[in-house]
Amino acid sequence: MTPLPDRFCPADGTRVPGGSLDWCCPVCRGPLDLDFAPTPAPLTSLTGRVNSLWRYTECLPLAAPTVSLGEGRTPLVELRGGISAKLDFLMPTLSFKDRGAVLLAELALRLGPRQVIADSSGNAGTAIAAYCARAALPCTVYVPEGTSPKKLEQIEAHGARVHVVEGDREATARAAREAADLPGTFYASHVFNPYFLHGTKTYVHELWEDLGGRLPDVIVVPVGNGTLLLGAALAVAELHGAGLIDRRPALYAVQAAAVAPLAHAWAEGADDLVGVTPSAPTFAEGIAIPRPPRAPQILRAVRDSAGTFLTVTEDQIRHAQRDLASRGLYVESTGVACWAAVREGVLGGRTAVVPLCGAGVKSGPARG
């Protein structure tokens, strides 16, 4: 088996051995990146490969998967005016989080922990629970009070233990991180563990393949903790570095106006979060993250791509969900945020792809 690559702290350079269960930088307690620089295969060599995200094996830090559920290779369909949608709600657990969860489960299998824990507002926890079930790994998922009952039902159905935390998403993350320090624990964090980002980046590799070796002018992504956006930035860098695309698309990051710390920092021209921005309840619970740990990386990735931040109101989210449903696509309220942001013509005629990240059956329609 190929040795696991080391991880490192992007803030201070501290290195963590690949086989360690340490989940954060031991110096600053920040998230880690992976010392891994792959070269993607050319388009012509993909013919006949397995029809899942594992077809991009040269770009993945793990090979020979044993827990795959066929994740990836979701449809790309046109919406209107040069905007297409990537139907990532058609994943095994009905959300894009499967892309990263399968990498975390594969890594946990190799490390052999006594237990796996995760924290989530729903979709990531469901995905981790499903892939841990596939891998026969004991799993506990920390969730905030008020998490959708349908998501809790799905997590428990996979055999995971649900630990409900009094308080919001941040309180839930704090509780999980305390538990993550216990010996023999693998913290399947979709925020701190870089393997998750190397799973989500396959979203862009699929776009590149489905569009015949090119990418749209703009890739629009919802941003809470930024895992899809940072994965997209990784894939764009890989494809551009290998000479497989001649230009980099702009990354447009979308937040709910009710919880928009990154959009606020962007408007201030800052490189990190600025103060404490007020938050309010939002239909887009999956991206309602007041203090994302990878904030500097997210802001830098958007800036380096010549992209921008957009925010959407609750009315825009509600109307966008109904609009997509009228087109045959029933998507959860967090998953419609990108369509809400761009459907009124802000792209100026440029081509774009929006992700539809989670199925509407997970949480029902946005009401209010």
mmCIF file of C-alpha atoms in Angstrom:
data_model
loop_
_atom_site.group_PDB
_atom_site.id
_atom_site.type_symbol
_atom_site.label_atom_id
_atom_site.label_comp_id
_atom_site.label_asym_id
_atom_site.label_seq_id
_atom_site.Cartn_x
_atom_site.Cartn_y
_atom_site.Cartn_z
ATOM 1 C CA MET A 1 0.000 0.000 0.000
ATOM 2 C CA THR A 2 1.338 3.454 -0.945
ATOM 3 C CA PRO A 3 2.436 5.495 2.114
ATOM 4 C CA LEU A 4 0.044 8.252 3.128
ATOM 5 C CA PRO A 5 1.282 11.766 2.293
ATOM 6 C CA ASP A 6 2.096 14.136 5.137
ATOM 7 C CA ARG A 7 -0.228 16.962 6.048
ATOM 8 C CA PHE A 8 0.843 20.497 6.852
ATOM 9 C CA CYS A 9 -0.556 23.670 8.344
ATOM 10 C CA PRO A 10 -1.046 26.393 5.700
ATOM 11 C CA ALA A 11 -0.732 29.056 8.396
ATOM 12 C CA ASP A 12 2.612 28.139 10.009
ATOM 13 C CA GLY A 13 4.006 25.218 8.002
ATOM 14 C CA THR A 14 3.896 22.667 10.842
ATOM 15 C CA ARG A 15 3.933 19.128 9.436
ATOM 16 C CA VAL A 16 1.851 16.151 10.625
ATOM 17 C CA PRO A 17 2.752 12.577 9.575
ATOM 18 C CA GLY A 18 0.315 10.972 7.154
ATOM 19 C CA GLY A 19 -0.420 8.028 9.448
ATOM 20 C CA SER A 20 -1.281 10.154 12.494
ATOM 21 C CA LEU A 21 -4.784 10.544 13.932
ATOM 22 C CA ASP A 22 -4.000 14.201 14.720
ATOM 23 C CA TRP A 23 -6.792 16.235 13.145
ATOM 24 C CA CYS A 24 -5.412 19.782 13.372
ATOM 25 C CA CYS A 25 -2.164 21.720 13.561
ATOM 26 C CA PRO A 26 -0.588 20.962 16.972
ATOM 27 C CA VAL A 27 0.688 24.563 17.161
ATOM 28 C CA CYS A 28 -2.219 26.795 16.095
ATOM 29 C CA ARG A 29 -5.091 24.239 16.090
ATOM 30 C CA GLY A 30 -5.949 25.252 12.548
ATOM 31 C CA PRO A 31 -6.989 23.028 9.613
ATOM 32 C CA LEU A 32 -4.430 21.053 7.621
ATOM 33 C CA ASP A 33 -3.588 20.722 3.926
ATOM 34 C CA LEU A 34 -2.134 17.720 2.110
ATOM 35 C CA ASP A 35 1.405 17.482 0.744
ATOM 36 C CA PHE A 36 0.188 16.071 -2.549
ATOM 37 C CA ALA A 37 0.708 17.437 -6.066
ATOM 38 C CA PRO A 38 -1.012 15.190 -8.613
ATOM 39 C CA THR A 39 -0.976 15.390 -12.399
ATOM 40 C CA PRO A 40 -4.383 14.668 -13.953
ATOM 41 C CA ALA A 41 -4.690 12.299 -16.891
ATOM 42 C CA PRO A 42 -5.555 13.681 -20.351
ATOM 43 C CA LEU A 43 -9.116 13.415 -21.569
ATOM 44 C CA THR A 44 -8.423 10.615 -24.019
ATOM 45 C CA SER A 45 -7.133 8.285 -21.310
ATOM 46 C CA LEU A 46 -10.401 8.380 -19.328
ATOM 47 C CA THR A 47 -12.350 6.261 -21.820
ATOM 48 C CA GLY A 48 -13.450 2.943 -20.341
ATOM 49 C CA ARG A 49 -12.597 3.794 -16.748
ATOM 50 C CA VAL A 50 -14.902 3.125 -13.788
ATOM 51 C CA ASN A 51 -17.970 5.382 -13.893
ATOM 52 C CA SER A 52 -17.416 7.101 -10.549
ATOM 53 C CA LEU A 53 -15.155 9.804 -9.166
ATOM 54 C CA TRP A 54 -12.438 7.136 -8.835
ATOM 55 C CA ARG A 55 -11.858 7.409 -12.589
ATOM 56 C CA TYR A 56 -9.612 10.389 -11.705
ATOM 57 C CA THR A 57 -7.308 8.136 -9.713
ATOM 58 C CA GLU A 58 -4.129 10.065 -10.615
ATOM 59 C CA CYS A 59 -5.555 13.046 -8.727
ATOM 60 C CA LEU A 60 -6.655 11.225 -5.575
ATOM 61 C CA PRO A 61 -4.429 10.655 -2.524
ATOM 62 C CA LEU A 62 -5.872 7.157 -2.030
ATOM 63 C CA ALA A 63 -6.283 4.343 -4.537
ATOM 64 C CA ALA A 64 -7.995 0.936 -4.750
ATOM 65 C CA PRO A 65 -11.202 1.966 -2.900
ATOM 66 C CA THR A 66 -13.076 -0.637 -0.897
ATOM 67 C CA VAL A 67 -16.056 1.416 0.349
ATOM 68 C CA SER A 68 -17.204 3.108 -2.855
ATOM 69 C CA LEU A 69 -20.943 3.396 -3.484
ATOM 70 C CA GLY A 70 -20.487 4.588 -7.067
ATOM 71 C CA GLU A 71 -20.338 8.249 -6.038
ATOM 72 C CA GLY A 72 -19.704 10.923 -8.643
ATOM 73 C CA ARG A 73 -20.370 11.280 -12.371
ATOM 74 C CA THR A 74 -23.623 13.157 -11.735
ATOM 75 C CA PRO A 75 -25.558 14.662 -14.676
ATOM 76 C CA LEU A 76 -24.945 18.131 -16.106
ATOM 77 C CA VAL A 77 -28.137 19.704 -17.456
ATOM 78 C CA GLU A 78 -28.813 23.091 -19.026
ATOM 79 C CA LEU A 79 -31.062 25.520 -17.178
ATOM 80 C CA ARG A 80 -31.066 28.601 -19.389
ATOM 81 C CA GLY A 81 -28.899 31.262 -20.997
ATOM 82 C CA GLY A 82 -25.572 29.456 -20.780
ATOM 83 C CA ILE A 83 -26.123 28.335 -17.176
ATOM 84 C CA SER A 84 -26.091 24.616 -16.461
ATOM 85 C CA ALA A 85 -26.697 22.689 -13.269
ATOM 86 C CA LYS A 86 -24.630 19.832 -11.880
ATOM 87 C CA LEU A 87 -27.073 17.445 -10.206
ATOM 88 C CA ASP A 88 -25.016 16.440 -7.192
ATOM 89 C CA PHE A 89 -28.163 15.671 -5.218
ATOM 90 C CA LEU A 90 -28.228 12.409 -7.216
ATOM 91 C CA MET A 91 -25.488 10.927 -5.030
ATOM 92 C CA PRO A 92 -25.901 7.783 -2.899
ATOM 93 C CA THR A 93 -26.855 9.823 0.202
ATOM 94 C CA LEU A 94 -28.493 12.597 -1.865
ATOM 95 C CA SER A 95 -25.831 15.280 -1.429
ATOM 96 C CA PHE A 96 -22.437 16.316 -2.806
ATOM 97 C CA LYS A 97 -20.834 15.521 0.556
ATOM 98 C CA ASP A 98 -20.402 11.918 -0.610
ATOM 99 C CA ARG A 99 -17.453 13.106 -2.700
ATOM 100 C CA GLY A 100 -15.428 13.891 0.413
ATOM 101 C CA ALA A 101 -16.966 11.353 2.770
ATOM 102 C CA VAL A 102 -15.771 8.383 0.746
ATOM 103 C CA LEU A 103 -12.171 9.651 0.987
ATOM 104 C CA LEU A 104 -12.484 10.083 4.753
ATOM 105 C CA ALA A 105 -13.911 6.580 5.209
ATOM 106 C CA GLU A 106 -11.138 5.091 3.072
ATOM 107 C CA LEU A 107 -8.542 6.958 5.128
ATOM 108 C CA ALA A 108 -10.113 5.838 8.413
ATOM 109 C CA LEU A 109 -9.991 2.222 7.248
ATOM 110 C CA ARG A 110 -6.261 2.535 6.685
ATOM 111 C CA LEU A 111 -5.641 4.195 10.065
ATOM 112 C CA GLY A 112 -7.779 1.746 12.087
ATOM 113 C CA PRO A 113 -9.260 4.005 14.802
ATOM 114 C CA ARG A 114 -11.445 2.812 17.679
ATOM 115 C CA GLN A 115 -14.162 5.269 16.691
ATOM 116 C CA VAL A 116 -15.074 7.832 14.044
ATOM 117 C CA ILE A 117 -16.790 11.097 14.914
ATOM 118 C CA ALA A 118 -18.123 13.901 12.743
ATOM 119 C CA ASP A 119 -20.059 17.115 13.219
ATOM 120 C CA SER A 120 -22.630 18.383 10.780
ATOM 121 C CA SER A 121 -25.892 20.228 10.244
ATOM 122 C CA GLY A 122 -27.057 17.180 8.310
ATOM 123 C CA ASN A 123 -25.632 16.315 4.902
ATOM 124 C CA ALA A 124 -21.986 15.753 5.828
ATOM 125 C CA GLY A 125 -23.031 13.704 8.841
ATOM 126 C CA THR A 126 -25.319 11.588 6.706
ATOM 127 C CA ALA A 127 -22.562 10.963 4.187
ATOM 128 C CA ILE A 128 -20.000 10.060 6.871
ATOM 129 C CA ALA A 129 -22.523 7.744 8.541
ATOM 130 C CA ALA A 130 -23.266 5.960 5.263
ATOM 131 C CA TYR A 131 -19.650 5.387 4.297
ATOM 132 C CA CYS A 132 -18.721 4.326 7.825
ATOM 133 C CA ALA A 133 -21.545 1.791 7.614
ATOM 134 C CA ARG A 134 -20.084 0.576 4.330
ATOM 135 C CA ALA A 135 -16.668 0.287 5.993
ATOM 136 C CA ALA A 136 -18.055 -1.278 9.210
ATOM 137 C CA LEU A 137 -16.599 1.570 11.293
ATOM 138 C CA PRO A 138 -18.349 2.762 14.499
ATOM 139 C CA CYS A 139 -19.516 6.336 14.002
ATOM 140 C CA THR A 140 -20.961 9.156 16.101
ATOM 141 C CA VAL A 141 -22.324 12.296 14.473
ATOM 142 C CA TYR A 142 -22.674 15.536 16.454
ATOM 143 C CA VAL A 143 -25.560 17.704 15.227
ATOM 144 C CA PRO A 144 -27.037 21.008 16.423
ATOM 145 C CA GLU A 145 -30.502 21.087 17.916
ATOM 146 C CA GLY A 146 -33.065 21.871 15.244
ATOM 147 C CA THR A 147 -31.402 19.708 12.575
ATOM 148 C CA SER A 148 -33.932 18.433 10.040
ATOM 149 C CA PRO A 149 -35.683 15.302 11.386
ATOM 150 C CA LYS A 150 -35.345 13.698 7.967
ATOM 151 C CA LYS A 151 -31.569 14.073 8.098
ATOM 152 C CA LEU A 152 -31.434 12.673 11.631
ATOM 153 C CA GLU A 153 -33.508 9.714 10.512
ATOM 154 C CA GLN A 154 -31.113 9.046 7.648
ATOM 155 C CA ILE A 155 -28.017 9.254 9.898
ATOM 156 C CA GLU A 156 -29.509 6.816 12.402
ATOM 157 C CA ALA A 157 -30.661 4.466 9.656
ATOM 158 C CA HIS A 158 -27.017 3.961 8.715
ATOM 159 C CA GLY A 159 -26.295 2.797 12.268
ATOM 160 C CA ALA A 160 -24.494 5.907 13.481
ATOM 161 C CA ARG A 161 -25.063 7.318 16.936
ATOM 162 C CA VAL A 162 -26.513 10.847 16.915
ATOM 163 C CA HIS A 163 -25.299 13.270 19.572
ATOM 164 C CA VAL A 164 -27.540 16.351 19.663
ATOM 165 C CA VAL A 165 -25.770 19.469 20.952
ATOM 166 C CA GLU A 166 -27.680 22.306 22.552
ATOM 167 C CA GLY A 167 -26.876 25.426 20.563
ATOM 168 C CA ASP A 168 -25.890 26.305 17.037
ATOM 169 C CA ARG A 169 -23.547 24.879 14.420
ATOM 170 C CA GLU A 170 -20.490 26.411 16.111
ATOM 171 C CA ALA A 171 -21.353 24.875 19.480
ATOM 172 C CA THR A 172 -21.683 21.523 17.741
ATOM 173 C CA ALA A 173 -18.252 21.851 16.140
ATOM 174 C CA ARG A 174 -16.668 22.735 19.497
ATOM 175 C CA ALA A 175 -18.176 19.666 21.156
ATOM 176 C CA ALA A 176 -16.989 17.372 18.371
ATOM 177 C CA ARG A 177 -13.465 18.805 18.452
ATOM 178 C CA GLU A 178 -13.203 18.155 22.180
ATOM 179 C CA ALA A 179 -14.186 14.528 21.560
ATOM 180 C CA ALA A 180 -11.754 14.330 18.637
ATOM 181 C CA ASP A 181 -8.816 14.684 21.030
ATOM 182 C CA LEU A 182 -9.614 11.366 22.742
ATOM 183 C CA PRO A 183 -7.101 8.589 21.957
ATOM 184 C CA GLY A 184 -7.991 6.301 19.093
ATOM 185 C CA THR A 185 -10.481 8.755 17.572
ATOM 186 C CA PHE A 186 -10.615 9.609 13.877
ATOM 187 C CA TYR A 187 -12.214 13.013 13.362
ATOM 188 C CA ALA A 188 -13.950 12.785 10.002
ATOM 189 C CA SER A 189 -14.062 16.539 9.645
ATOM 190 C CA HIS A 190 -15.150 17.911 6.294
ATOM 191 C CA VAL A 191 -13.519 21.195 7.371
ATOM 192 C CA PHE A 192 -10.185 20.245 8.965
ATOM 193 C CA ASN A 193 -9.292 17.096 7.039
ATOM 194 C CA PRO A 194 -7.806 17.881 3.589
ATOM 195 C CA TYR A 195 -8.816 14.496 2.176
ATOM 196 C CA PHE A 196 -12.360 15.818 2.038
ATOM 197 C CA LEU A 197 -11.266 18.649 -0.269
ATOM 198 C CA HIS A 198 -9.539 16.168 -2.562
ATOM 199 C CA GLY A 199 -12.863 14.381 -2.828
ATOM 200 C CA THR A 200 -14.916 17.491 -3.569
ATOM 201 C CA LYS A 201 -12.480 18.608 -6.267
ATOM 202 C CA THR A 202 -13.708 15.751 -8.472
ATOM 203 C CA TYR A 203 -16.782 17.926 -9.076
ATOM 204 C CA VAL A 204 -14.640 20.133 -11.341
ATOM 205 C CA HIS A 205 -12.789 17.229 -12.950
ATOM 206 C CA GLU A 206 -16.207 15.916 -13.996
ATOM 207 C CA LEU A 207 -17.219 19.314 -15.405
ATOM 208 C CA TRP A 208 -13.990 19.403 -17.394
ATOM 209 C CA GLU A 209 -14.607 15.938 -18.816
ATOM 210 C CA ASP A 210 -18.316 16.488 -19.553
ATOM 211 C CA LEU A 211 -17.576 19.782 -21.333
ATOM 212 C CA GLY A 212 -15.054 18.126 -23.597
ATOM 213 C CA GLY A 213 -11.854 19.323 -21.925
ATOM 214 C CA ARG A 214 -12.867 22.844 -20.990
ATOM 215 C CA LEU A 215 -14.521 24.654 -18.089
ATOM 216 C CA PRO A 216 -17.234 27.344 -18.005
ATOM 217 C CA ASP A 217 -16.399 31.016 -17.599
ATOM 218 C CA VAL A 218 -17.731 30.938 -14.028
ATOM 219 C CA ILE A 219 -18.082 28.200 -11.443
ATOM 220 C CA VAL A 220 -20.679 29.208 -8.849
ATOM 221 C CA VAL A 221 -20.571 27.481 -5.453
ATOM 222 C CA PRO A 222 -22.368 27.877 -2.112
ATOM 223 C CA VAL A 223 -19.961 28.673 0.711
ATOM 224 C CA GLY A 224 -20.248 27.978 4.413
ATOM 225 C CA ASN A 225 -17.094 26.146 5.417
ATOM 226 C CA GLY A 226 -15.936 26.377 1.807
ATOM 227 C CA THR A 227 -15.213 22.705 1.113
ATOM 228 C CA LEU A 228 -16.666 22.693 -2.393
ATOM 229 C CA LEU A 229 -15.041 25.992 -3.334
ATOM 230 C CA LEU A 230 -11.601 24.964 -2.061
ATOM 231 C CA GLY A 231 -11.922 21.627 -3.806
ATOM 232 C CA ALA A 232 -12.826 23.445 -7.012
ATOM 233 C CA ALA A 233 -9.755 25.657 -6.658
ATOM 234 C CA LEU A 234 -7.566 22.557 -6.238
ATOM 235 C CA ALA A 235 -8.954 20.965 -9.394
ATOM 236 C CA VAL A 236 -8.608 24.134 -11.454
ATOM 237 C CA ALA A 237 -4.976 24.465 -10.359
ATOM 238 C CA GLU A 238 -4.291 20.823 -11.259
ATOM 239 C CA LEU A 239 -5.873 21.058 -14.689
ATOM 240 C CA HIS A 240 -4.203 24.374 -15.489
ATOM 241 C CA GLY A 241 -0.826 23.224 -14.180
ATOM 242 C CA ALA A 242 -0.990 20.147 -16.423
ATOM 243 C CA GLY A 243 -1.812 22.285 -19.463
ATOM 244 C CA LEU A 244 -5.268 20.701 -19.805
ATOM 245 C CA ILE A 245 -7.052 24.073 -19.673
ATOM 246 C CA ASP A 246 -5.674 27.357 -20.964
ATOM 247 C CA ARG A 247 -7.608 29.662 -18.649
ATOM 248 C CA ARG A 248 -8.956 29.505 -15.127
ATOM 249 C CA PRO A 249 -12.668 30.111 -14.523
ATOM 250 C CA ALA A 250 -13.786 32.716 -12.005
ATOM 251 C CA LEU A 251 -15.085 31.316 -8.715
ATOM 252 C CA TYR A 252 -18.302 32.952 -7.516
ATOM 253 C CA ALA A 253 -18.977 32.231 -3.845
ATOM 254 C CA VAL A 254 -22.582 32.455 -2.626
ATOM 255 C CA GLN A 255 -23.695 33.027 0.956
ATOM 256 C CA ALA A 256 -27.067 33.614 2.552
ATOM 257 C CA ALA A 257 -27.392 37.295 3.447
ATOM 258 C CA ALA A 258 -28.531 36.182 6.913
ATOM 259 C CA VAL A 259 -25.142 34.535 7.634
ATOM 260 C CA ALA A 260 -22.471 36.053 5.395
ATOM 261 C CA PRO A 261 -19.171 36.535 7.261
ATOM 262 C CA LEU A 262 -17.045 35.835 4.191
ATOM 263 C CA ALA A 263 -19.045 38.153 1.956
ATOM 264 C CA HIS A 264 -18.650 40.860 4.612
ATOM 265 C CA ALA A 265 -14.880 40.331 4.775
ATOM 266 C CA TRP A 266 -14.750 40.421 0.972
ATOM 267 C CA ALA A 267 -16.634 43.729 0.879
ATOM 268 C CA GLU A 268 -14.124 45.137 3.384
ATOM 269 C CA GLY A 269 -11.183 43.980 1.249
ATOM 270 C CA ALA A 270 -9.940 41.843 4.132
ATOM 271 C CA ASP A 271 -7.814 38.689 4.030
ATOM 272 C CA ASP A 272 -9.630 37.124 6.980
ATOM 273 C CA LEU A 273 -12.907 37.498 8.852
ATOM 274 C CA VAL A 274 -13.645 41.001 10.100
ATOM 275 C CA GLY A 275 -15.105 41.277 13.592
ATOM 276 C CA VAL A 276 -18.303 39.409 14.394
ATOM 277 C CA THR A 277 -20.977 39.846 11.766
ATOM 278 C CA PRO A 278 -24.604 39.533 12.907
ATOM 279 C CA SER A 279 -26.401 36.334 11.964
ATOM 280 C CA ALA A 280 -30.065 35.452 11.618
ATOM 281 C CA PRO A 281 -32.005 32.261 10.897
ATOM 282 C CA THR A 282 -31.810 31.138 7.269
ATOM 283 C CA PHE A 283 -33.324 28.486 5.035
ATOM 284 C CA ALA A 284 -29.764 27.765 3.880
ATOM 285 C CA GLU A 285 -28.782 25.980 7.089
ATOM 286 C CA GLY A 286 -25.992 24.052 5.391
ATOM 287 C CA ILE A 287 -23.955 27.217 4.776
ATOM 288 C CA ALA A 288 -24.872 29.099 7.968
ATOM 289 C CA ILE A 289 -21.309 29.115 9.346
ATOM 290 C CA PRO A 290 -20.436 32.311 11.291
ATOM 291 C CA ARG A 291 -16.670 31.615 11.581
ATOM 292 C CA PRO A 292 -15.355 29.197 8.937
ATOM 293 C CA PRO A 293 -11.881 27.917 9.962
ATOM 294 C CA ARG A 294 -10.538 28.126 6.410
ATOM 295 C CA ALA A 295 -11.681 31.712 5.851
ATOM 296 C CA PRO A 296 -8.277 33.068 4.648
ATOM 297 C CA GLN A 297 -7.929 30.243 2.126
ATOM 298 C CA ILE A 298 -11.464 30.782 0.823
ATOM 299 C CA LEU A 299 -10.993 34.530 0.360
ATOM 300 C CA ARG A 300 -7.638 33.975 -1.329
ATOM 301 C CA ALA A 301 -9.044 31.355 -3.712
ATOM 302 C CA VAL A 302 -11.863 33.648 -4.842
ATOM 303 C CA ARG A 303 -9.488 36.601 -5.234
ATOM 304 C CA ASP A 304 -6.900 34.575 -7.183
ATOM 305 C CA SER A 305 -9.607 33.419 -9.612
ATOM 306 C CA ALA A 306 -10.836 36.985 -10.268
ATOM 307 C CA GLY A 307 -14.145 35.905 -8.776
ATOM 308 C CA THR A 308 -16.479 37.525 -6.274
ATOM 309 C CA PHE A 309 -18.976 36.927 -3.474
ATOM 310 C CA LEU A 310 -22.738 37.107 -3.882
ATOM 311 C CA THR A 311 -25.428 37.001 -1.194
ATOM 312 C CA VAL A 312 -29.049 35.899 -1.428
ATOM 313 C CA THR A 313 -32.070 36.799 0.669
ATOM 314 C CA GLU A 314 -34.555 34.349 2.136
ATOM 315 C CA ASP A 315 -37.137 35.426 -0.452
ATOM 316 C CA GLN A 316 -34.663 34.747 -3.250
ATOM 317 C CA ILE A 317 -33.946 31.282 -1.846
ATOM 318 C CA ARG A 318 -37.642 30.453 -1.564
ATOM 319 C CA HIS A 319 -38.446 31.653 -5.087
ATOM 320 C CA ALA A 320 -35.428 29.863 -6.574
ATOM 321 C CA GLN A 321 -36.456 26.587 -4.953
ATOM 322 C CA ARG A 322 -39.931 26.889 -6.476
ATOM 323 C CA ASP A 323 -38.461 27.833 -9.847
ATOM 324 C CA LEU A 324 -36.204 24.771 -9.926
ATOM 325 C CA ALA A 325 -39.087 22.541 -8.834
ATOM 326 C CA SER A 326 -41.119 23.887 -11.754
ATOM 327 C CA ARG A 327 -38.264 22.724 -13.993
ATOM 328 C CA GLY A 328 -38.402 19.206 -12.515
ATOM 329 C CA LEU A 329 -35.605 19.635 -9.966
ATOM 330 C CA TYR A 330 -36.589 19.469 -6.286
ATOM 331 C CA VAL A 331 -33.563 20.683 -4.340
ATOM 332 C CA GLU A 332 -33.147 21.525 -0.652
ATOM 333 C CA SER A 333 -33.033 25.195 0.249
ATOM 334 C CA THR A 334 -29.263 25.335 0.820
ATOM 335 C CA GLY A 335 -28.721 23.694 -2.545
ATOM 336 C CA VAL A 336 -30.665 26.328 -4.484
ATOM 337 C CA ALA A 337 -28.615 29.279 -3.189
ATOM 338 C CA CYS A 338 -26.412 29.458 -6.289
ATOM 339 C CA TRP A 339 -29.346 29.452 -8.679
ATOM 340 C CA ALA A 340 -30.974 32.135 -6.521
ATOM 341 C CA ALA A 341 -27.818 34.247 -6.906
ATOM 342 C CA VAL A 342 -27.401 34.062 -10.685
ATOM 343 C CA ARG A 343 -30.804 33.427 -12.251
ATOM 344 C CA GLU A 344 -31.573 37.131 -12.632
ATOM 345 C CA GLY A 345 -28.728 37.884 -15.037
ATOM 346 C CA VAL A 346 -25.741 38.923 -12.892
ATOM 347 C CA LEU A 347 -23.353 36.870 -15.040
ATOM 348 C CA GLY A 348 -23.585 39.197 -18.038
ATOM 349 C CA GLY A 349 -23.914 36.415 -20.593
ATOM 350 C CA ARG A 350 -20.949 34.356 -19.394
ATOM 351 C CA THR A 351 -21.291 30.600 -19.212
ATOM 352 C CA ALA A 352 -21.590 29.110 -15.735
ATOM 353 C CA VAL A 353 -22.341 25.953 -13.799
ATOM 354 C CA VAL A 354 -24.217 25.883 -10.496
ATOM 355 C CA PRO A 355 -24.249 22.861 -8.170
ATOM 356 C CA LEU A 356 -27.537 21.497 -6.905
ATOM 357 C CA CYS A 357 -26.024 20.008 -3.780
ATOM 358 C CA GLY A 358 -28.807 18.310 -1.821
ATOM 359 C CA ALA A 359 -32.184 16.712 -2.498
ATOM 360 C CA GLY A 360 -35.354 18.507 -1.435
ATOM 361 C CA VAL A 361 -36.676 15.394 0.300
ATOM 362 C CA LYS A 362 -34.000 15.895 2.970
ATOM 363 C CA SER A 363 -35.593 18.994 4.460
ATOM 364 C CA GLY A 364 -38.700 19.909 2.483
ATOM 365 C CA PRO A 365 -39.643 23.291 0.982
ATOM 366 C CA ALA A 366 -38.497 26.650 2.306
ATOM 367 C CA ARG A 367 -41.470 28.232 4.043
ATOM 368 C CA GLY A 368 -41.899 31.633 5.568
#
